Amino acid sequence: KFVSFTNDAYPNLSSQTSEKVLLHTRNIDLPSNPDDVLNGVSRVTRVGRGWLAESGGILLTDMCETSTDCATNHKDIKWRGNVGQDIVYSSVIEMGLHGEASTFTIPAVREQDGEEYMVVIAASRFFDEGGSLHPLVNIISDETLQPDATHGARFWIPYELNEGLPRGTYKSVPDALSIEMKTSIGQPFADLYISLEFTATTRQPSQNPTASAMPSAAPSPLA
C-alpha cells in the first residue's frame, strides 16, 4: 500500500495511529514457502529526504575502458544532509586499495564458455559532488564542505584491473557484492548490493572517473 499521512510528520509517523489516505495498492504473489515468503520480491528503493539516486541494487553493465567511457560508465549513489563524512563502509568481501579507490574482487561467469572468472570492482566515495574521489575506507575529508553538500559513492569496472579477462560477456550472481553503510556510532544507514552484467573487450587503459564525471587527459590514477 502507498499512503499519504495527513496529520503527522516525520519522525512522528505511526502506521497505527497517524491519519492517512490510501493512494495506491499493489497485489504481490508471495512464494508458498513459509520460511522465505519475501523471496523474489523487489527490494525497496530509498528515495526522498536527501536521497538523490537509487539506494539499493546496483547493476554494473559497462567496463570503464577509456577516459571518455569513464565519464559515464559508472554508477553513483548520492544523498544530501549532515550524514556523509562519517559513514563507515564494510563488507564480508575483503576490501583492497588501489590509488584513490577501494577494490573488491568477485566471481562472474563468462557466457561464452561457462567458466568462472574473478572481476575487480573499483569503488570510491566523495564528500561533495564535483570534488575529489577517496577510497571507501577514508572517513573524514579535509575538504571544506557546504551545508548542503552532496555525498556519495561511485562504483565502476576499470579496464586496467581486469585486462586479463578474455573477451566475452560476464554475469555475476545477483547481489554478488554487498556493502553495509553505518554511521560512526554504529547506526545503520543503508545497504548496497552490486551485481555485474557486462562485456569485456580489449582497448586502451581507463581513466579513473572524477566525481564530477568529466573526462580528463591526465594519466589514470589507477595506473
mmCIF file of C-alpha atoms in Angstrom, residues 43-141:
data_model
loop_
_atom_site.group_PDB
_atom_site.id
_atom_site.type_symbol
_atom_site.label_atom_id
_atom_site.label_comp_id
_atom_site.label_asym_id
_atom_site.label_seq_id
_atom_site.Cartn_x
_atom_site.Cartn_y
_atom_site.Cartn_z
ATOM 1 C CA ARG A 43 13.982 -4.614 -2.953
ATOM 2 C CA VAL A 44 12.615 -1.311 -1.700
ATOM 3 C CA THR A 45 14.254 1.710 -3.330
ATOM 4 C CA ARG A 46 15.046 4.527 -0.937
ATOM 5 C CA VAL A 47 14.256 7.974 -2.368
ATOM 6 C CA GLY A 48 13.467 11.397 -0.954
ATOM 7 C CA ARG A 49 14.661 13.007 2.284
ATOM 8 C CA GLY A 50 18.073 13.711 0.828
ATOM 9 C CA TRP A 51 18.486 10.640 -1.393
ATOM 10 C CA LEU A 52 19.215 11.604 -4.990
ATOM 11 C CA ALA A 53 19.547 8.164 -6.558
ATOM 12 C CA GLU A 54 18.664 4.541 -6.068
ATOM 13 C CA SER A 55 19.792 3.292 -2.695
ATOM 14 C CA GLY A 56 19.770 -0.463 -3.006
ATOM 15 C CA GLY A 57 20.633 -2.619 -6.014
ATOM 16 C CA ILE A 58 23.392 -1.508 -8.400
ATOM 17 C CA LEU A 59 23.968 -3.275 -11.720
ATOM 18 C CA LEU A 60 27.282 -2.513 -13.433
ATOM 19 C CA THR A 61 26.817 -3.064 -17.168
ATOM 20 C CA ASP A 62 29.925 -1.487 -18.718
ATOM 21 C CA MET A 63 33.672 -1.789 -18.355
ATOM 22 C CA CYS A 64 35.444 1.546 -17.978
ATOM 23 C CA GLU A 65 37.906 1.351 -20.889
ATOM 24 C CA THR A 66 38.880 4.897 -21.912
ATOM 25 C CA SER A 67 38.789 8.356 -20.351
ATOM 26 C CA THR A 68 35.616 9.098 -22.322
ATOM 27 C CA ASP A 69 33.939 5.861 -21.203
ATOM 28 C CA CYS A 70 34.834 6.548 -17.585
ATOM 29 C CA ALA A 71 32.973 9.842 -17.691
ATOM 30 C CA THR A 72 29.724 7.886 -17.962
ATOM 31 C CA ASN A 73 30.315 4.172 -17.313
ATOM 32 C CA HIS A 74 29.905 4.184 -13.558
ATOM 33 C CA LYS A 75 27.083 4.100 -11.052
ATOM 34 C CA ASP A 76 26.646 6.628 -8.262
ATOM 35 C CA ILE A 77 24.717 6.607 -5.010
ATOM 36 C CA LYS A 78 24.141 10.170 -3.791
ATOM 37 C CA TRP A 79 22.474 11.871 -0.852
ATOM 38 C CA ARG A 80 22.428 15.238 0.913
ATOM 39 C CA GLY A 81 22.425 16.027 4.596
ATOM 40 C CA ASN A 82 24.623 16.107 7.651
ATOM 41 C CA VAL A 83 25.440 12.391 7.383
ATOM 42 C CA GLY A 84 28.163 11.657 4.888
ATOM 43 C CA GLN A 85 31.681 12.318 6.101
ATOM 44 C CA ASP A 86 31.390 9.840 8.958
ATOM 45 C CA ILE A 87 29.813 6.946 7.052
ATOM 46 C CA VAL A 88 31.718 3.682 7.542
ATOM 47 C CA TYR A 89 31.616 1.139 4.694
ATOM 48 C CA SER A 90 32.164 -2.572 5.331
ATOM 49 C CA SER A 91 31.746 -5.869 3.504
ATOM 50 C CA VAL A 92 32.322 -9.559 4.111
ATOM 51 C CA ILE A 93 34.432 -9.467 0.928
ATOM 52 C CA GLU A 94 37.965 -8.221 1.548
ATOM 53 C CA MET A 95 38.468 -4.593 0.581
ATOM 54 C CA GLY A 96 41.665 -3.744 -1.285
ATOM 55 C CA LEU A 97 43.205 -0.374 -2.048
ATOM 56 C CA HIS A 98 44.382 0.947 -5.406
ATOM 57 C CA GLY A 99 45.094 4.660 -5.760
ATOM 58 C CA GLU A 100 42.012 6.681 -4.840
ATOM 59 C CA ALA A 101 39.733 3.642 -4.980
ATOM 60 C CA SER A 102 38.861 0.684 -2.824
ATOM 61 C CA THR A 103 38.650 -2.596 -4.727
ATOM 62 C CA PHE A 104 36.550 -5.742 -4.400
ATOM 63 C CA THR A 105 37.108 -8.995 -6.292
ATOM 64 C CA ILE A 106 34.013 -11.077 -7.047
ATOM 65 C CA PRO A 107 33.305 -14.063 -9.319
ATOM 66 C CA ALA A 108 31.431 -13.779 -12.600
ATOM 67 C CA VAL A 109 30.622 -16.416 -15.232
ATOM 68 C CA ARG A 110 31.683 -15.899 -18.844
ATOM 69 C CA GLU A 111 28.754 -16.659 -21.113
ATOM 70 C CA GLN A 112 30.905 -17.997 -23.963
ATOM 71 C CA ASP A 113 32.447 -20.910 -22.029
ATOM 72 C CA GLY A 114 30.528 -21.110 -18.743
ATOM 73 C CA GLU A 115 33.769 -20.660 -16.791
ATOM 74 C CA GLU A 116 34.062 -18.538 -13.662
ATOM 75 C CA TYR A 117 36.472 -15.598 -13.645
ATOM 76 C CA MET A 118 37.358 -13.076 -10.957
ATOM 77 C CA VAL A 119 36.398 -9.465 -11.688
ATOM 78 C CA VAL A 120 37.738 -6.429 -9.830
ATOM 79 C CA ILE A 121 35.297 -3.632 -8.977
ATOM 80 C CA ALA A 122 36.580 -0.178 -8.014
ATOM 81 C CA ALA A 123 34.684 1.956 -5.505
ATOM 82 C CA SER A 124 35.259 5.488 -4.253
ATOM 83 C CA ARG A 125 33.434 7.965 -2.062
ATOM 84 C CA PHE A 126 33.075 11.710 -2.499
ATOM 85 C CA PHE A 127 32.186 14.336 0.071
ATOM 86 C CA ASP A 128 30.867 16.923 -2.344
ATOM 87 C CA GLU A 129 29.675 16.490 -5.913
ATOM 88 C CA GLY A 130 32.387 17.773 -8.216
ATOM 89 C CA GLY A 131 35.057 17.165 -5.576
ATOM 90 C CA SER A 132 37.807 14.574 -5.453
ATOM 91 C CA LEU A 133 37.362 10.840 -5.001
ATOM 92 C CA HIS A 134 38.596 8.898 -1.965
ATOM 93 C CA PRO A 135 38.774 5.193 -1.037
ATOM 94 C CA LEU A 136 35.745 3.948 0.876
ATOM 95 C CA VAL A 137 37.912 3.437 3.956
ATOM 96 C CA ASN A 138 38.532 7.191 4.227
ATOM 97 C CA ILE A 139 36.095 8.682 6.755
ATOM 98 C CA ILE A 140 36.816 12.383 7.225
ATOM 99 C CA SER A 141 37.588 14.631 4.268
#
